Every structure is written in structure tokens, then in C-alpha cells.
XYZ file of C-alpha atoms in Angstrom:
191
model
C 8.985 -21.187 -8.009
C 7.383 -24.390 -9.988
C 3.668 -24.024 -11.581
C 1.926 -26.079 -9.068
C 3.383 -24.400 -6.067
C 2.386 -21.086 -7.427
C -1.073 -22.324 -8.316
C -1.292 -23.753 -4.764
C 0.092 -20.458 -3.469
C -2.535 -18.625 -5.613
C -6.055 -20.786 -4.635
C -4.552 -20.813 -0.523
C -4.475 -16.756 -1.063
C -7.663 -16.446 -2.927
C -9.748 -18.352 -0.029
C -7.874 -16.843 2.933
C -6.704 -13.639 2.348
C -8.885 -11.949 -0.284
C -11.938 -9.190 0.338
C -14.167 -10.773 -2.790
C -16.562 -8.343 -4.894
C -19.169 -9.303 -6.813
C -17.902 -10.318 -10.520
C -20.616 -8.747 -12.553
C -20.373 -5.532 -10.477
C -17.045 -5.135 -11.524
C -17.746 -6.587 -15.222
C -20.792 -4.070 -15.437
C -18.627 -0.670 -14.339
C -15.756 -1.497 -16.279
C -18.155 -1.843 -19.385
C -19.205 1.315 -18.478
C -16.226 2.996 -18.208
C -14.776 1.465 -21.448
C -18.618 2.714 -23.243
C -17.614 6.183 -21.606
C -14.101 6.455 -23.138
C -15.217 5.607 -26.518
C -17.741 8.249 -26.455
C -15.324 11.120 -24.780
C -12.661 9.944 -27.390
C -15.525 9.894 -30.210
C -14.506 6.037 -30.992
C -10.644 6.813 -31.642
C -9.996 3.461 -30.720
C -6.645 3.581 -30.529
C -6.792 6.910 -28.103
C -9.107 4.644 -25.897
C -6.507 1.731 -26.127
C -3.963 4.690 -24.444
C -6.483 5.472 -21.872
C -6.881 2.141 -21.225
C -3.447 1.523 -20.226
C -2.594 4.358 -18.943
C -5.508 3.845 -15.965
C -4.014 0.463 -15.497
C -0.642 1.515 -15.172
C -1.502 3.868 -12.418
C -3.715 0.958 -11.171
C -0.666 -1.475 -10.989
C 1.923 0.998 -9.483
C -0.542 0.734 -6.711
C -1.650 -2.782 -6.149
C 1.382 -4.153 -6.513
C 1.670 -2.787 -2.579
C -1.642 -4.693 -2.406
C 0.143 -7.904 -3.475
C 3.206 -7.831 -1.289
C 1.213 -7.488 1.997
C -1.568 -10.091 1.179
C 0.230 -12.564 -0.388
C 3.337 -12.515 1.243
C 5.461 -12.778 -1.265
C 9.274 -11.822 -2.085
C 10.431 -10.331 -5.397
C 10.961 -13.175 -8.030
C 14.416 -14.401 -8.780
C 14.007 -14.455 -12.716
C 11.504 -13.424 -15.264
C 10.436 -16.925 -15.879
C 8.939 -16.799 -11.982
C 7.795 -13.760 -12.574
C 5.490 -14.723 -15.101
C 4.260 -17.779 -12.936
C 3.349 -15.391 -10.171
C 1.642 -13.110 -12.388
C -0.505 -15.912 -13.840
C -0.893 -18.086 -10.879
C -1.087 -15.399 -7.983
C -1.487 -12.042 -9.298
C -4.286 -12.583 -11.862
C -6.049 -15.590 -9.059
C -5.784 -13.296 -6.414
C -7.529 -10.202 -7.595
C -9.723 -12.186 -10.623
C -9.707 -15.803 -9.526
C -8.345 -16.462 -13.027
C -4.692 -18.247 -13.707
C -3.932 -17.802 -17.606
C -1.516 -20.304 -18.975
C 1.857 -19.167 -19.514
C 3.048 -19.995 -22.598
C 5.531 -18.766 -25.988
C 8.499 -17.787 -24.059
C 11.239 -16.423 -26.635
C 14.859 -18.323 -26.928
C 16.028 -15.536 -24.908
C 13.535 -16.083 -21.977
C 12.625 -11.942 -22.330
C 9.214 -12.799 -23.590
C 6.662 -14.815 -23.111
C 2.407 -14.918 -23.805
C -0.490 -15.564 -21.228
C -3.288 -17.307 -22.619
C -6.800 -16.353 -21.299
C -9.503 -18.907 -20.642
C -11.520 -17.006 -18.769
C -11.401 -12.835 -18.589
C -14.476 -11.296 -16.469
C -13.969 -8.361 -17.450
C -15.397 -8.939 -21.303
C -18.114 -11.321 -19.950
C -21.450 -9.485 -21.747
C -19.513 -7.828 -23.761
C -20.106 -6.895 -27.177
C -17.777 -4.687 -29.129
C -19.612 -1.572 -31.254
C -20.738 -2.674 -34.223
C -18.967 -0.116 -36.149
C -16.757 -1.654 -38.899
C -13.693 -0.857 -36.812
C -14.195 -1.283 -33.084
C -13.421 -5.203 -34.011
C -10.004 -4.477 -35.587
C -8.673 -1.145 -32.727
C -10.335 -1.243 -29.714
C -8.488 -3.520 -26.990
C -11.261 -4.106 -24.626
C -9.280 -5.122 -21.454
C -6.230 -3.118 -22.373
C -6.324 -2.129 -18.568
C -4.754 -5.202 -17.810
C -1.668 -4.461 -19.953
C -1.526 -1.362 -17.915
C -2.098 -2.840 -14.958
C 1.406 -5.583 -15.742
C 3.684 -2.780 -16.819
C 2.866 -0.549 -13.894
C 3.274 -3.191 -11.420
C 6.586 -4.653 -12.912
C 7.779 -0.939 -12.807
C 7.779 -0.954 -8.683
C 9.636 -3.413 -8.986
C 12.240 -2.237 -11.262
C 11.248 -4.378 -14.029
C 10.481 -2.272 -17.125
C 8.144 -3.967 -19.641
C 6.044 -4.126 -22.614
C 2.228 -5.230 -22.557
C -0.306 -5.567 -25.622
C -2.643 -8.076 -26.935
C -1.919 -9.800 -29.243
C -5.615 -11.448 -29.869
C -9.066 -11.032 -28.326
C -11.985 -13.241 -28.659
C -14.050 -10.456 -28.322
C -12.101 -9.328 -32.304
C -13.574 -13.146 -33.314
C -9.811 -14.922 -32.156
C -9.829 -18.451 -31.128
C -8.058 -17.181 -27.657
C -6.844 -13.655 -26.304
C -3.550 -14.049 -25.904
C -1.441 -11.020 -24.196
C 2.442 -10.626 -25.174
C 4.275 -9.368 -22.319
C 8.111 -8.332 -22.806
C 11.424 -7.419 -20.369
C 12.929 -4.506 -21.979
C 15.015 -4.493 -18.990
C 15.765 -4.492 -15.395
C 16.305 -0.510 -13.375
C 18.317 0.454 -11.224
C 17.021 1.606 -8.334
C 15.673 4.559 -10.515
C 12.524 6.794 -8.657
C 9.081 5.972 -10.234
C 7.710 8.422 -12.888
C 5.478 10.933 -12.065
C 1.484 9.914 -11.160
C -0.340 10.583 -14.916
């Protein structure tokens, strides 16, 4: 699937086919819920990070469902169209965001998306803690999110940031990896 058909593909769904919620509704609660898992985890970042991505997964297992039926959509021949219908319908259908896909590896296994926009750290501020800035992932739910989806669809991967402007980066930049394809293996138990 080229770029601009995907992108087409992507803006076509977003008018037509997508229930929208208010953006700083869903900004505001994940804040909230992020806030709440720093203070259950007493700011162990890196616990939160897990938490994180662990609710995503669970999140993606399910949407991907959510995907199929509204966008109509077959499974992707290769990983290379699999990352253009991540960025271009996956992330514009449920965010109305399409981060650039970029840094694919020689071996076309791995590649980076490259967010403009994310509405989920819009008012954010990490703590102010002297560590928050160098552990906490802020929108590690979205690496959850990839890997859980990519699972249903017997594509296991690897997720993690890589930078964040919210840590003072120039971008946020996510690093997403094939380990490898399954084989018609059963999913792994709910967490």
C-alpha cells in the first residue's frame, strides 16, 4: 500500500466512519490516570512505564477488532505496509494524528514513527522530581497499544520510546521492532 493511498484511506475513514470524542476529555483522564499510577507505584517510574504498557496491550488486543470492521481493511502483506497503516490509518483513525514513518533498519525489521502531534501529552507537565524527566514514558500506552494489536495478528513485536519532548527531546520518536511472525499460536491470557 503506497503513503498517499494510506493517508487518503486514513482522512476518508476519519470523516466517515469514526464516533469522535472530545480531545481534551481524553487528554484530561489519561493525565489522570498516568498522575494515579505514579502515586499507587510511589513514582517507580519504571513500574509505571510497565503499567503503562501493559493497559495498552490489553487495549490493542481489543481494538484491533475495532479496526478491521471500521476501516475495512485486510491484513498487510509486509511489515513495511504495516507500518504505513499504523501511521496513516491506525493512529488517524482513533487520534486524527499520522506520525511519519521513518529509520527502517537494512533488514526492513525495524523502523521509527516520528510524532508531530501526540494529544495525549498536550498540558502535560512531567513531576518535577529530578527523575520523572529521565524514567517515566508518559504515553507508554501507545507502545502497548502497537504490540497488542500486532499480536492478533500474529505479528510479535517490540515497542519503546526512544525520545519524548515531554524529557526536553527535539521529537518523540517511538522504535517499533518484528521479532517475528506466529503461527497461528492462541493469544496469551487477558493480564
Amino acid at each position: 500500500m503506497a503513503s498517499s493511498k494510506a493517508s487518503r484511506d486514513g482522512e476518508k475513514i476519519w470523516k466517515t466512519n469514526i464516533d469522535k470524542v472530545n480531545a481534551e476529555l481524553v487528554t484530561l483522564t489519561y493525565g489522570t490516570i498516568v498522575a494515579q499510577l505514579c502515586s499507587d507505584f510511589n513514582d517507580k517510574y519504571a513500574e509505571v512505564n510497565k503499567q503503562l504498557d501493559k493497559m495498552g496491550y490489553n487495549i490493542g488486543m481489543r481494538l484491533i477488532e475495532d479496526f478491521f470492521a471500521k476501516s475495512g481493511m485486510q491484513r498487510c502483506g509486509n511489515f513495511r505496509e504495516t507500518a504505513e497503516t499504523i501511521s496513516k490509518i491506525g493512529f488517524k483513525m482513533f487520534l486524527n494524528i499520522s506520525p511519519a514513518v521513518t529509520n527502517w533498519s537494512a533488514d526492513n525489521k525495524s523502523f521509527s514513527l516520528i510524532f508531530d502531534e501526540n494529544p495525549l501529552a498536550d498540558f502535560v507537565e512531567l513531576p518535577n522530581d529530578g527523575r520523572a524527566q529521565d524514567e517515566l514514558w508518559f504515553s507508554n500506552i501507545f507502545c502497548g497499544i502497537i504490540r497488542g494489536a500486532l499480536e492478533m495478528v500474529q505479528m510479535q513485536v517490540e515497542a519503546h520510546y526512544v525520545s519524548d519532548v515531554l524529557r526536553g527531546n527535539d521529537t518523540t520518536e517511538m522504535r517499533i521492532t518484528l521479532l517475528r511472525y506466529m503461527e497461528d499460536e492462541l493469544p496469551p491470557d487477558d493480564e
